[in-house]
Coordinates of C-alpha atoms in Angstrom, one line a residue:
M1 CA -95.4 -0.9 -145.6
A2 CA -97.0 -2.1 -142.3
N3 CA -95.9 -5.7 -143.1
I4 CA -92.4 -4.6 -143.8
S5 CA -92.2 -2.7 -140.5
L6 CA -93.6 -5.7 -138.5
N7 CA -91.1 -8.0 -140.1
R8 CA -88.2 -5.7 -139.2
K9 CA -89.3 -5.7 -135.6
R10 CA -89.5 -9.5 -135.6
A11 CA -86.0 -9.7 -137.0
K12 CA -84.7 -7.4 -134.3
L13 CA -86.5 -9.5 -131.6
K14 CA -85.0 -12.7 -133.0
Q15 CA -81.6 -11.0 -132.9
V16 CA -82.1 -10.1 -129.2
L17 CA -83.3 -13.7 -128.4
G18 CA -80.7 -15.3 -130.6
I19 CA -78.6 -18.3 -129.6
R20 CA -76.1 -16.2 -127.6
A21 CA -78.8 -14.5 -125.7
R22 CA -80.5 -17.9 -125.0
F23 CA -77.2 -19.4 -123.7
A24 CA -76.7 -16.3 -121.6
L25 CA -80.2 -16.7 -120.2
L26 CA -79.5 -20.4 -119.5
A27 CA -76.3 -19.4 -117.8
V28 CA -78.3 -16.9 -115.7
I29 CA -80.9 -19.6 -114.8
L30 CA -78.1 -22.0 -113.8
V31 CA -75.9 -19.5 -112.0
A32 CA -78.7 -17.6 -110.2
P33 CA -79.7 -20.6 -107.9
L34 CA -76.1 -21.3 -107.1
M35 CA -75.5 -17.7 -106.2
L36 CA -78.7 -17.5 -104.2
E37 CA -77.6 -20.7 -102.4
R38 CA -74.2 -19.3 -101.7
I39 CA -75.7 -16.1 -100.3
R40 CA -78.1 -18.1 -98.2
S41 CA -75.3 -20.2 -96.9
L42 CA -73.1 -17.1 -96.1
E43 CA -76.0 -15.4 -94.4
D44 CA -76.6 -18.5 -92.3
A45 CA -72.9 -18.7 -91.5
R46 CA -72.9 -15.1 -90.5
A47 CA -76.1 -15.5 -88.4
K48 CA -74.7 -18.6 -86.8
Q49 CA -71.3 -17.0 -86.2
I50 CA -72.9 -14.0 -84.5
A51 CA -75.4 -16.2 -82.7
Q52 CA -72.6 -18.6 -81.6
A53 CA -70.4 -15.7 -80.4
T54 CA -73.4 -14.0 -78.7
T55 CA -74.5 -17.3 -77.0
E56 CA -71.0 -18.2 -76.0
F57 CA -70.3 -14.7 -74.6
T58 CA -73.7 -14.5 -73.0
T59 CA -73.0 -17.8 -71.3
I60 CA -69.7 -16.6 -70.0
A61 CA -71.3 -13.3 -68.9
R62 CA -73.9 -15.3 -67.0
H63 CA -71.2 -17.4 -65.3
S64 CA -69.4 -14.2 -64.4
A65 CA -72.6 -12.7 -63.1
D66 CA -73.2 -15.9 -61.1
A67 CA -69.6 -15.6 -59.7
Q68 CA -70.3 -12.0 -58.7
R69 CA -73.6 -13.1 -57.1
E70 CA -71.6 -15.7 -55.1
V71 CA -69.1 -13.0 -54.0
I72 CA -72.0 -10.7 -52.8
S73 CA -73.7 -13.7 -51.2
S74 CA -70.6 -14.8 -49.3
V75 CA -70.2 -11.2 -48.1
E76 CA -73.8 -11.2 -47.0
T77 CA -73.4 -14.5 -45.2
I78 CA -70.3 -13.3 -43.3
L79 CA -72.1 -10.1 -42.3
K80 CA -75.1 -12.1 -41.0
S81 CA -72.7 -14.4 -39.1
E82 CA -71.0 -11.3 -37.5
A83 CA -74.5 -9.7 -36.8
F84 CA -75.5 -13.0 -35.1
I85 CA -72.3 -12.9 -33.0
R86 CA -72.9 -9.3 -32.1
A87 CA -76.5 -10.0 -31.2
S88 CA -75.5 -13.0 -29.1
A89 CA -72.4 -11.6 -27.5
G90 CA -74.2 -8.9 -25.6
G91 CA -71.4 -6.4 -25.6
V92 CA -69.1 -4.4 -27.7
S93 CA -65.8 -5.8 -26.4
K94 CA -66.6 -9.4 -26.8
S95 CA -68.1 -9.0 -30.3
C96 CA -65.1 -6.9 -31.4
D97 CA -62.7 -9.6 -30.2
V98 CA -64.6 -12.2 -32.2
L99 CA -64.8 -9.8 -35.2
R100 CA -61.0 -9.3 -35.3
A101 CA -60.5 -13.1 -35.3
S102 CA -63.2 -13.9 -37.9
L103 CA -62.1 -12.4 -41.2
P104 CA -61.8 -15.5 -43.4
A105 CA -58.5 -15.8 -45.3
S106 CA -60.5 -17.8 -48.0
L107 CA -62.5 -14.7 -48.9
P108 CA -60.0 -12.3 -50.3
W109 CA -62.7 -10.1 -51.8
I110 CA -63.4 -8.8 -48.2
R111 CA -60.8 -6.1 -47.3
T112 CA -62.2 -5.1 -43.9
L113 CA -64.9 -6.1 -41.4
L114 CA -66.4 -3.3 -39.2
I115 CA -69.0 -2.8 -36.5
A116 CA -70.7 0.6 -36.2
G117 CA -72.9 1.8 -33.4
Q118 CA -76.4 3.1 -34.0
D119 CA -74.9 6.6 -34.2
G120 CA -72.8 5.6 -37.2
R121 CA -69.4 5.7 -35.5
I122 CA -67.1 2.7 -36.1
Q123 CA -66.6 0.9 -32.8
C124 CA -64.2 -1.8 -34.0
S125 CA -62.6 -3.0 -37.2
T126 CA -60.2 -5.6 -38.5
N127 CA -58.2 -2.5 -39.7
N128 CA -57.7 0.0 -36.9
M129 CA -57.5 3.0 -39.2
Y130 CA -61.3 2.9 -39.6
V131 CA -62.1 3.0 -35.8
G132 CA -63.9 6.2 -34.8
L133 CA -64.9 7.1 -38.4
D134 CA -68.5 8.5 -38.6
L135 CA -70.7 6.9 -41.2
S136 CA -74.0 8.3 -40.1
D137 CA -74.4 10.6 -43.1
R138 CA -73.7 7.8 -45.6
P139 CA -76.7 6.8 -47.8
Y140 CA -75.9 3.1 -47.6
F141 CA -75.8 3.3 -43.8
Q142 CA -79.1 5.1 -43.6
Q143 CA -80.7 2.8 -46.1
A144 CA -79.7 -0.3 -44.0
Q145 CA -81.1 1.2 -40.8
E146 CA -84.3 2.2 -42.5
T147 CA -85.0 -1.1 -44.4
G148 CA -83.4 -3.5 -41.9
R149 CA -82.0 -5.5 -44.8
F150 CA -78.6 -6.2 -46.5
V151 CA -77.5 -3.2 -48.6
L152 CA -74.6 -2.9 -51.1
S153 CA -73.5 0.7 -51.8
D154 CA -72.5 2.3 -55.1
F155 CA -68.9 3.0 -56.0
L156 CA -67.0 5.1 -53.5
L157 CA -63.5 6.0 -52.4
S158 CA -62.7 4.8 -48.8
K159 CA -61.9 8.0 -46.8
P160 CA -59.0 6.7 -44.7
S161 CA -57.1 5.0 -47.7
Q162 CA -58.7 6.6 -50.8
T163 CA -59.1 3.1 -52.1
P164 CA -61.9 2.4 -54.6
T165 CA -64.5 0.1 -53.0
V166 CA -68.1 -0.6 -52.3
M167 CA -69.6 -1.1 -48.8
A168 CA -71.7 -4.1 -47.8
V169 CA -74.0 -3.3 -44.8
Y170 CA -76.2 -5.5 -42.6
P171 CA -78.1 -4.2 -39.5
V172 CA -78.0 -6.3 -36.3
S173 CA -81.6 -5.3 -35.8
A174 CA -82.5 -7.8 -38.6
L175 CA -81.6 -10.6 -36.2
S176 CA -82.1 -9.2 -32.7
G177 CA -84.9 -6.7 -33.2
T178 CA -82.8 -3.9 -31.6
S179 CA -81.0 -1.3 -33.7
D180 CA -77.9 -1.0 -31.5
A181 CA -75.3 -1.8 -34.2
V182 CA -74.6 -2.3 -37.9
V183 CA -72.1 -4.7 -39.4
L184 CA -70.1 -3.5 -42.5
A185 CA -67.5 -4.9 -44.9
T186 CA -65.4 -3.2 -47.6
V187 CA -65.4 -5.1 -50.8
N188 CA -62.2 -5.5 -52.9
L189 CA -63.1 -4.3 -56.4
D190 CA -59.8 -5.6 -57.8
W191 CA -61.0 -9.1 -56.9
M192 CA -64.3 -8.5 -58.6
S193 CA -62.4 -7.4 -61.7
K194 CA -60.4 -10.6 -61.6
I195 CA -63.6 -12.6 -61.8
M196 CA -64.4 -10.8 -65.1
N197 CA -61.0 -11.5 -66.8
N198 CA -62.5 -14.3 -68.8
L199 CA -64.6 -11.6 -70.5
G200 CA -61.6 -9.7 -71.7
G201 CA -59.1 -10.1 -74.6
R202 CA -61.7 -10.7 -77.2
S203 CA -61.9 -8.6 -80.4
G204 CA -65.1 -6.5 -80.6
I205 CA -66.2 -7.5 -77.1
S206 CA -66.3 -5.4 -73.9
A207 CA -67.8 -5.9 -70.5
V208 CA -68.2 -3.9 -67.3
L209 CA -69.9 -4.2 -63.9
V210 CA -71.7 -1.0 -62.9
D211 CA -73.5 0.2 -59.8
S212 CA -77.0 1.8 -59.7
A213 CA -75.7 5.2 -60.6
G214 CA -73.8 3.9 -63.7
T215 CA -70.3 4.0 -62.3
V216 CA -68.0 1.2 -63.4
L217 CA -67.2 -1.1 -60.4
A218 CA -65.1 -3.8 -62.2
A219 CA -63.9 -4.6 -65.6
P220 CA -61.5 -7.1 -67.3
A221 CA -57.8 -6.3 -67.1
D222 CA -57.7 -4.9 -70.7
Q223 CA -60.5 -2.5 -69.8
S224 CA -59.3 -1.6 -66.3
S225 CA -59.0 2.1 -67.1
S226 CA -62.8 2.3 -67.1
V227 CA -63.1 1.4 -63.4
G228 CA -64.5 4.4 -61.4
R229 CA -65.8 6.2 -64.6
P230 CA -69.4 6.8 -65.3
L231 CA -70.9 4.5 -68.0
D232 CA -72.2 7.4 -70.1
N233 CA -68.6 8.7 -70.5
L234 CA -67.3 5.5 -72.0
P235 CA -67.0 5.2 -75.8
L236 CA -69.7 3.0 -77.3
M237 CA -71.5 2.6 -74.0
S238 CA -73.1 6.0 -73.5
A239 CA -75.9 5.1 -76.0
I240 CA -77.3 2.3 -73.9
A241 CA -76.4 3.6 -70.4
D242 CA -79.8 5.1 -69.6
M243 CA -81.8 2.2 -71.0
A244 CA -79.8 -0.5 -69.2
L245 CA -79.8 1.3 -65.8
R246 CA -83.5 2.3 -65.9
S247 CA -84.7 -1.1 -66.9
D248 CA -86.7 -3.0 -64.3
Q249 CA -85.9 -6.3 -65.8
D250 CA -83.2 -8.6 -64.3
E251 CA -81.9 -9.4 -67.8
G252 CA -82.2 -7.8 -71.1
S253 CA -80.6 -7.2 -74.5
L254 CA -80.8 -4.6 -77.2
S255 CA -79.0 -3.6 -80.5
F256 CA -78.0 -0.2 -81.6
M257 CA -75.8 1.7 -84.1
A258 CA -72.7 3.1 -82.2
V259 CA -71.3 6.5 -83.0
D260 CA -68.4 4.9 -85.0
G261 CA -71.0 3.2 -87.3
S262 CA -70.6 -0.3 -85.9
R263 CA -73.6 -2.5 -85.1
R264 CA -73.5 -3.6 -81.5
A265 CA -75.5 -6.1 -79.4
V266 CA -75.7 -5.4 -75.7
S267 CA -76.8 -7.7 -72.9
Y268 CA -77.3 -6.7 -69.2
I269 CA -77.7 -8.9 -66.2
R270 CA -78.7 -7.7 -62.7
I271 CA -76.6 -9.1 -59.8
A272 CA -79.2 -10.7 -57.5
G273 CA -79.8 -8.8 -54.3
T274 CA -78.2 -5.6 -55.5
N275 CA -78.7 -2.8 -58.0
A276 CA -75.4 -3.6 -59.8
R277 CA -75.5 -4.8 -63.4
L278 CA -73.1 -6.7 -65.6
I279 CA -73.2 -5.1 -69.1
A280 CA -71.6 -6.9 -72.1
S281 CA -71.3 -5.4 -75.6
I282 CA -70.5 -7.2 -78.9
D283 CA -69.4 -5.5 -82.1
E284 CA -71.2 -7.6 -84.7
D285 CA -69.1 -6.2 -87.5
K286 CA -65.8 -7.3 -86.0
V287 CA -67.1 -10.7 -85.1
S288 CA -68.4 -11.4 -88.6
A289 CA -65.9 -9.3 -90.6
A290 CA -64.7 -12.1 -93.0
V291 CA -68.2 -13.4 -93.7
N292 CA -69.4 -9.8 -94.3
R293 CA -66.8 -9.3 -97.1
D294 CA -67.9 -12.5 -98.8
I295 CA -71.5 -11.5 -98.6
R296 CA -70.8 -8.2 -100.2
T297 CA -68.9 -9.9 -103.0
A298 CA -71.7 -12.3 -103.6
Y299 CA -74.4 -9.6 -103.7
L300 CA -72.3 -7.7 -106.3
Q301 CA -72.1 -10.8 -108.5
L302 CA -75.8 -11.5 -108.0
A303 CA -76.6 -7.9 -109.1
F304 CA -75.3 -8.7 -112.7
V305 CA -77.5 -11.8 -113.1
V306 CA -80.7 -11.7 -111.1
V307 CA -81.4 -7.9 -110.9
F308 CA -83.7 -6.4 -108.4
V309 CA -86.7 -8.7 -108.2
L310 CA -85.0 -11.5 -106.4
L311 CA -83.3 -9.1 -104.0
G312 CA -86.6 -7.4 -103.3
A313 CA -88.2 -10.8 -102.5
L314 CA -85.4 -11.7 -100.1
I315 CA -85.7 -8.4 -98.3
A316 CA -89.5 -8.6 -98.1
A317 CA -89.3 -12.2 -96.8
E318 CA -86.6 -11.1 -94.2
K319 CA -88.6 -8.2 -92.9
L320 CA -92.1 -9.6 -93.0
V321 CA -91.6 -13.3 -92.1
I322 CA -88.2 -14.4 -91.0
K323 CA -87.4 -11.6 -88.5
P324 CA -90.7 -11.8 -86.7
I325 CA -90.5 -15.5 -86.4
E326 CA -86.9 -15.3 -85.2
M327 CA -87.9 -12.6 -82.6
L328 CA -90.8 -14.8 -81.3
A329 CA -88.5 -17.9 -81.3
D330 CA -85.8 -16.0 -79.4
M331 CA -88.4 -14.9 -76.8
A332 CA -89.6 -18.5 -76.5
K333 CA -86.1 -19.8 -76.2
R334 CA -85.2 -17.2 -73.4
F335 CA -88.4 -18.1 -71.6
G336 CA -87.6 -21.8 -71.9
E337 CA -84.2 -21.2 -70.4
G338 CA -85.7 -19.6 -67.3
D339 CA -85.9 -15.9 -68.2
L340 CA -89.5 -15.3 -67.1
S341 CA -89.2 -11.6 -67.9
A342 CA -89.0 -12.4 -71.7
R343 CA -91.8 -10.6 -73.6
A344 CA -92.5 -10.2 -77.3
A345 CA -92.5 -6.5 -78.4
R346 CA -95.8 -6.3 -80.3
N347 CA -95.1 -2.8 -81.8
R348 CA -92.1 -4.3 -83.8
L349 CA -94.2 -7.1 -85.3
P350 CA -96.4 -7.2 -88.4
A351 CA -100.2 -7.2 -87.6
E352 CA -100.5 -10.9 -88.5
F353 CA -98.1 -11.8 -85.6
V354 CA -99.7 -9.6 -82.9
P355 CA -102.3 -12.2 -81.7
L356 CA -99.5 -14.7 -81.3
A357 CA -97.3 -12.3 -79.4
R358 CA -100.3 -11.3 -77.2
A359 CA -101.0 -14.9 -76.4
F360 CA -97.3 -15.6 -75.6
N361 CA -97.1 -12.5 -73.3
A362 CA -100.2 -13.6 -71.4
M363 CA -98.8 -17.1 -70.9
A364 CA -95.5 -15.7 -69.8
A365 CA -97.1 -13.4 -67.2
Q366 CA -99.2 -16.3 -65.7
L367 CA -96.2 -18.6 -65.5
G368 CA -94.0 -15.8 -64.0
Q369 CA -96.6 -15.2 -61.2
R370 CA -96.7 -18.9 -60.5
E371 CA -92.9 -19.0 -60.3
R372 CA -92.8 -16.1 -57.8
E373 CA -95.5 -17.8 -55.7
L374 CA -93.5 -21.1 -55.7
I375 CA -90.3 -19.3 -54.7
A376 CA -92.0 -17.6 -51.8
S377 CA -93.5 -21.0 -50.7
N378 CA -90.1 -22.7 -50.9
D379 CA -88.5 -19.9 -48.8
R380 CA -91.1 -20.4 -46.1
L381 CA -90.7 -24.2 -46.2
T382 CA -86.9 -23.8 -46.0
V383 CA -87.2 -21.8 -42.7
M384 CA -89.7 -24.2 -41.3
A385 CA -87.6 -27.2 -42.2
S386 CA -84.7 -26.0 -40.0
I387 CA -86.7 -25.2 -36.8
D388 CA -88.2 -27.6 -34.3
M389 CA -91.6 -26.1 -33.5
L390 CA -92.0 -27.8 -30.1
S391 CA -88.7 -26.8 -28.4
G392 CA -88.1 -23.6 -30.4
L393 CA -84.6 -24.8 -31.2
A394 CA -83.0 -25.8 -34.4
N395 CA -83.9 -29.3 -35.6
R396 CA -81.4 -32.0 -36.7
R397 CA -81.1 -30.5 -40.2
G398 CA -80.3 -27.1 -38.8
F399 CA -77.8 -28.6 -36.4
Q400 CA -76.0 -30.5 -39.1
S401 CA -75.6 -27.3 -41.2
R402 CA -74.2 -25.4 -38.2
L403 CA -71.9 -28.3 -37.3
D404 CA -70.4 -28.4 -40.8
F405 CA -69.9 -24.6 -40.7
E406 CA -68.3 -24.6 -37.2
W407 CA -66.2 -27.6 -38.1
M408 CA -64.8 -25.9 -41.1
R409 CA -64.1 -22.7 -39.1
A410 CA -62.4 -24.6 -36.3
Q411 CA -60.2 -26.5 -38.7
Q412 CA -59.2 -23.2 -40.4
Y413 CA -58.2 -21.5 -37.2
D414 CA -57.0 -24.6 -35.4
N415 CA -59.6 -24.3 -32.6
D416 CA -61.3 -26.8 -30.3
L417 CA -64.9 -27.8 -30.9
S418 CA -67.0 -29.5 -28.3
L419 CA -70.4 -31.2 -28.4
L420 CA -72.9 -32.1 -25.6
M421 CA -75.5 -34.8 -26.4
I422 CA -78.3 -34.5 -23.8
D423 CA -81.0 -37.1 -23.2
V424 CA -84.0 -36.9 -20.8
D425 CA -83.8 -39.8 -18.3
H426 CA -86.8 -42.3 -18.4
F427 CA -88.8 -40.0 -20.7
K428 CA -90.9 -42.9 -22.0
L429 CA -92.0 -43.5 -18.4
F430 CA -92.7 -39.8 -18.0
N431 CA -95.0 -39.9 -21.1
D432 CA -96.7 -43.0 -19.8
T433 CA -97.3 -41.4 -16.4
Y434 CA -98.3 -37.9 -17.3
G435 CA -99.4 -38.1 -20.9
H436 CA -97.9 -36.7 -24.1
L437 CA -99.2 -33.2 -23.5
E438 CA -97.1 -33.0 -20.4
G439 CA -94.3 -34.6 -22.2
D440 CA -94.4 -31.9 -24.9
S441 CA -94.5 -29.3 -22.1
C442 CA -91.4 -30.8 -20.5
L443 CA -89.5 -30.7 -23.8
T444 CA -90.5 -27.1 -24.3
R445 CA -89.1 -26.1 -20.9
L446 CA -85.9 -28.0 -21.6
G447 CA -85.6 -26.2 -24.9
E448 CA -86.0 -22.8 -23.2
T449 CA -83.3 -23.7 -20.7
L450 CA -80.9 -24.9 -23.3
S451 CA -81.5 -21.8 -25.4
G452 CA -80.5 -19.6 -22.5
I453 CA -77.4 -21.6 -21.7
A454 CA -76.4 -21.5 -25.4
A455 CA -76.7 -17.7 -25.5
D456 CA -74.5 -17.4 -22.3
T457 CA -71.8 -19.7 -23.7
M458 CA -71.8 -18.6 -27.3
G459 CA -73.1 -22.1 -28.2
F460 CA -75.7 -23.5 -30.6
A461 CA -78.5 -25.6 -29.1
A462 CA -80.8 -28.0 -31.1
R463 CA -83.3 -30.8 -30.7
Y464 CA -81.6 -33.9 -32.1
G465 CA -84.7 -36.0 -32.0
G466 CA -87.3 -37.3 -29.6
E467 CA -86.1 -36.5 -26.1
E468 CA -82.5 -36.0 -27.2
F469 CA -80.9 -32.5 -27.4
C470 CA -77.4 -31.3 -28.3
L471 CA -75.3 -28.2 -27.5
L472 CA -72.5 -27.3 -29.9
L473 CA -69.7 -25.2 -28.3
P474 CA -67.2 -23.5 -30.7
N475 CA -63.7 -22.7 -29.5
T476 CA -64.3 -24.7 -26.3
D477 CA -61.9 -27.4 -24.9
L478 CA -63.0 -30.6 -23.1
A479 CA -62.6 -29.2 -19.6
R480 CA -64.7 -26.2 -20.3
A481 CA -67.3 -28.3 -22.1
I482 CA -67.6 -30.6 -19.0
E483 CA -68.2 -27.5 -16.8
I484 CA -71.0 -26.4 -19.2
G485 CA -72.4 -29.9 -19.1
E486 CA -72.6 -29.7 -15.3
T487 CA -74.3 -26.4 -15.8
V488 CA -76.9 -27.9 -18.0
R489 CA -77.5 -30.8 -15.7
A490 CA -77.9 -28.5 -12.7
A491 CA -80.2 -26.1 -14.6
V492 CA -82.5 -29.0 -15.4
L493 CA -82.6 -30.1 -11.8
R494 CA -83.5 -26.5 -10.8
L495 CA -86.6 -26.8 -13.0
C496 CA -88.0 -29.3 -10.5
L497 CA -90.2 -30.9 -13.1
P498 CA -92.0 -33.8 -11.2
H499 CA -91.2 -37.4 -12.3
I500 CA -92.5 -39.9 -9.8
T501 CA -91.2 -42.9 -11.8
S502 CA -87.6 -41.6 -11.5
S503 CA -85.4 -42.4 -8.6
H504 CA -84.8 -38.7 -8.2
M505 CA -88.5 -37.9 -8.3
I506 CA -87.9 -35.0 -10.8
V507 CA -86.8 -34.8 -14.4
T508 CA -83.1 -35.3 -14.9
V509 CA -80.8 -35.6 -17.9
S510 CA -77.8 -37.6 -18.9
I511 CA -75.1 -35.8 -20.8
G512 CA -72.3 -37.1 -23.1
V513 CA -69.4 -34.7 -23.7
A514 CA -66.9 -34.9 -26.6
A515 CA -64.3 -32.5 -27.8
A516 CA -62.0 -32.4 -30.8
R517 CA -59.6 -30.3 -32.8
P518 CA -60.8 -30.7 -36.4
S519 CA -58.2 -32.0 -38.9
E520 CA -58.0 -33.8 -42.2
A521 CA -58.1 -37.1 -40.4
L522 CA -61.4 -36.4 -38.6
R523 CA -64.9 -35.6 -39.8
P524 CA -67.9 -34.0 -38.1
G525 CA -69.6 -37.5 -37.7
D526 CA -66.7 -38.6 -35.5
L527 CA -67.6 -35.9 -33.0
I528 CA -71.2 -36.9 -33.0
E529 CA -70.3 -40.6 -32.5
A530 CA -68.0 -39.7 -29.6
A531 CA -70.7 -37.7 -27.9
D532 CA -73.2 -40.5 -28.4
A533 CA -70.7 -43.0 -26.9
A534 CA -70.3 -40.7 -23.9
L535 CA -74.1 -40.4 -23.5
Y536 CA -74.4 -44.1 -23.6
A537 CA -71.8 -44.4 -20.9
A538 CA -73.7 -41.8 -18.8
K539 CA -76.8 -43.8 -19.1
H540 CA -75.0 -46.9 -17.8
R541 CA -73.5 -45.0 -14.9
G542 CA -76.8 -44.4 -13.4
R543 CA -78.1 -41.4 -15.3
N544 CA -78.2 -37.7 -14.1
T545 CA -74.5 -37.5 -14.8
V546 CA -72.0 -36.0 -17.2
V547 CA -69.5 -38.4 -18.9
E548 CA -66.8 -37.2 -21.3
H549 CA -65.1 -38.8 -24.3
G550 CA -62.5 -37.4 -26.6
L551 CA -61.3 -38.0 -30.1
V552 CA -57.7 -39.2 -30.7
Q553 CA -55.8 -40.4 -33.8
D554 CA -53.9 -43.6 -34.2
S555 CA -50.4 -43.8 -35.6
E556 CA -51.7 -44.0 -39.2
G557 CA -53.8 -40.9 -38.9
A558 CA -57.2 -42.6 -38.7
A559 CA -59.8 -41.2 -36.2
E560 CA -60.8 -43.3 -33.2
I561 CA -63.3 -42.8 -30.3
A562 CA -61.5 -43.1 -27.0
M563 CA -62.4 -42.6 -23.4
A564 CA -60.9 -39.3 -22.2
G565 CA -62.0 -39.4 -18.5

């Protein structure tokens, strides 16, 4: 009976493993790798599609953040220029006149320039409706006075016009050492939104620029209704508002499940020099909708042929190996691209990967510290590279930068620009007679004299090289420049610095004067060449004299150096 029972079981087993079953098993063996390969390719396509969309959008977002940085930087530069003018002008009336004429048409993101006194009351403005307004209770005004640095306010409504704006503030005390005034500018938020238009019009993607309190400052045109609203009141954004605003990192990213069930990836970038952040959100489900449908179909087909073992192996490999490696690779990639704040989150890694993450974080911290030290050293060297330590004036590099700026401004407003090239007469004989220490002392005295005259004439003095100095005079015609040249020559004579090898027995200077009205046919180098030619003529006319040259154009529009007097 036992043999009969055993034989029956064998017959049933042969039936189960008959030819049909074996062909079915062979089909499974043949189809399963193809299905696995298809799923792998679809997963890769999905990951690549999301990664490509994320990378592309992150790149665009970074470019937009850089553009916002440029806007804020240009506003800061204008405010520093106005603060310098206010500090140099020595009076409210003169600095206000300059302010009203100095709002660049090429910077439409600046609505209004203002100057407020120490008490917070607006003294003058490019828009008269602001004059007399008291800003002393404004947090941004108080912060600028306390810190002595450039400050950008949070979102606010301008009181006179009820226009959404942010205020940029720079105290004059940062340049002059005296807290007698503060320079301000109202920033056009509509323009900042225009900069973000390349982030709009994309399915599943949204982007906003927010202030430190989480209020939306700017957004693409298709999301303009969010401007002025708190971030935590916006759909799909409230979940990450607190984390993005409280983060002390300049850049960061995170993923979360939104209230509508969609998976979203969010990146945030701090706008350098401010507490504003650009926040971009990507709906991964919308970006990869077509691929997701194919993946679901493939998994359903695979469920009929390979059951749960292969699926479990895939999930285990994804969680225990692939994702940790991708996370570490992503951190390394971000670090290699310059994001020194990138760190590996050890609490999200398997124990086997923790030593590698710890070593990566230690290396990143050391390199980040070295980078900060290098930036600080470069900043100090940049300042030193523009100053002549002997005379206390700007050096040739600093002069060239100022000349380019004044040339562009004079061309924009169709103003005159004059230049004095000043050379100490017989300075080599002076050094040979009195020694180089006395020569250095002589140059220091001349630098102090020129600095005072530059302050009185709204000019810019520099040491051009050796015993040669220059004085740049914005908005000054040739006749006035000659008068200032005579003032310089007379001021040097009044120093009465002894020079026994000179026919005058004291130190004298020869001065070449040139003036021009910048145009497309001229370049800044033409003004320098004209002033050099005039200085050469002054030397040949016996020294201790002022000779002027001018710039003219021939009939074909080419610049020529020509004697003007």
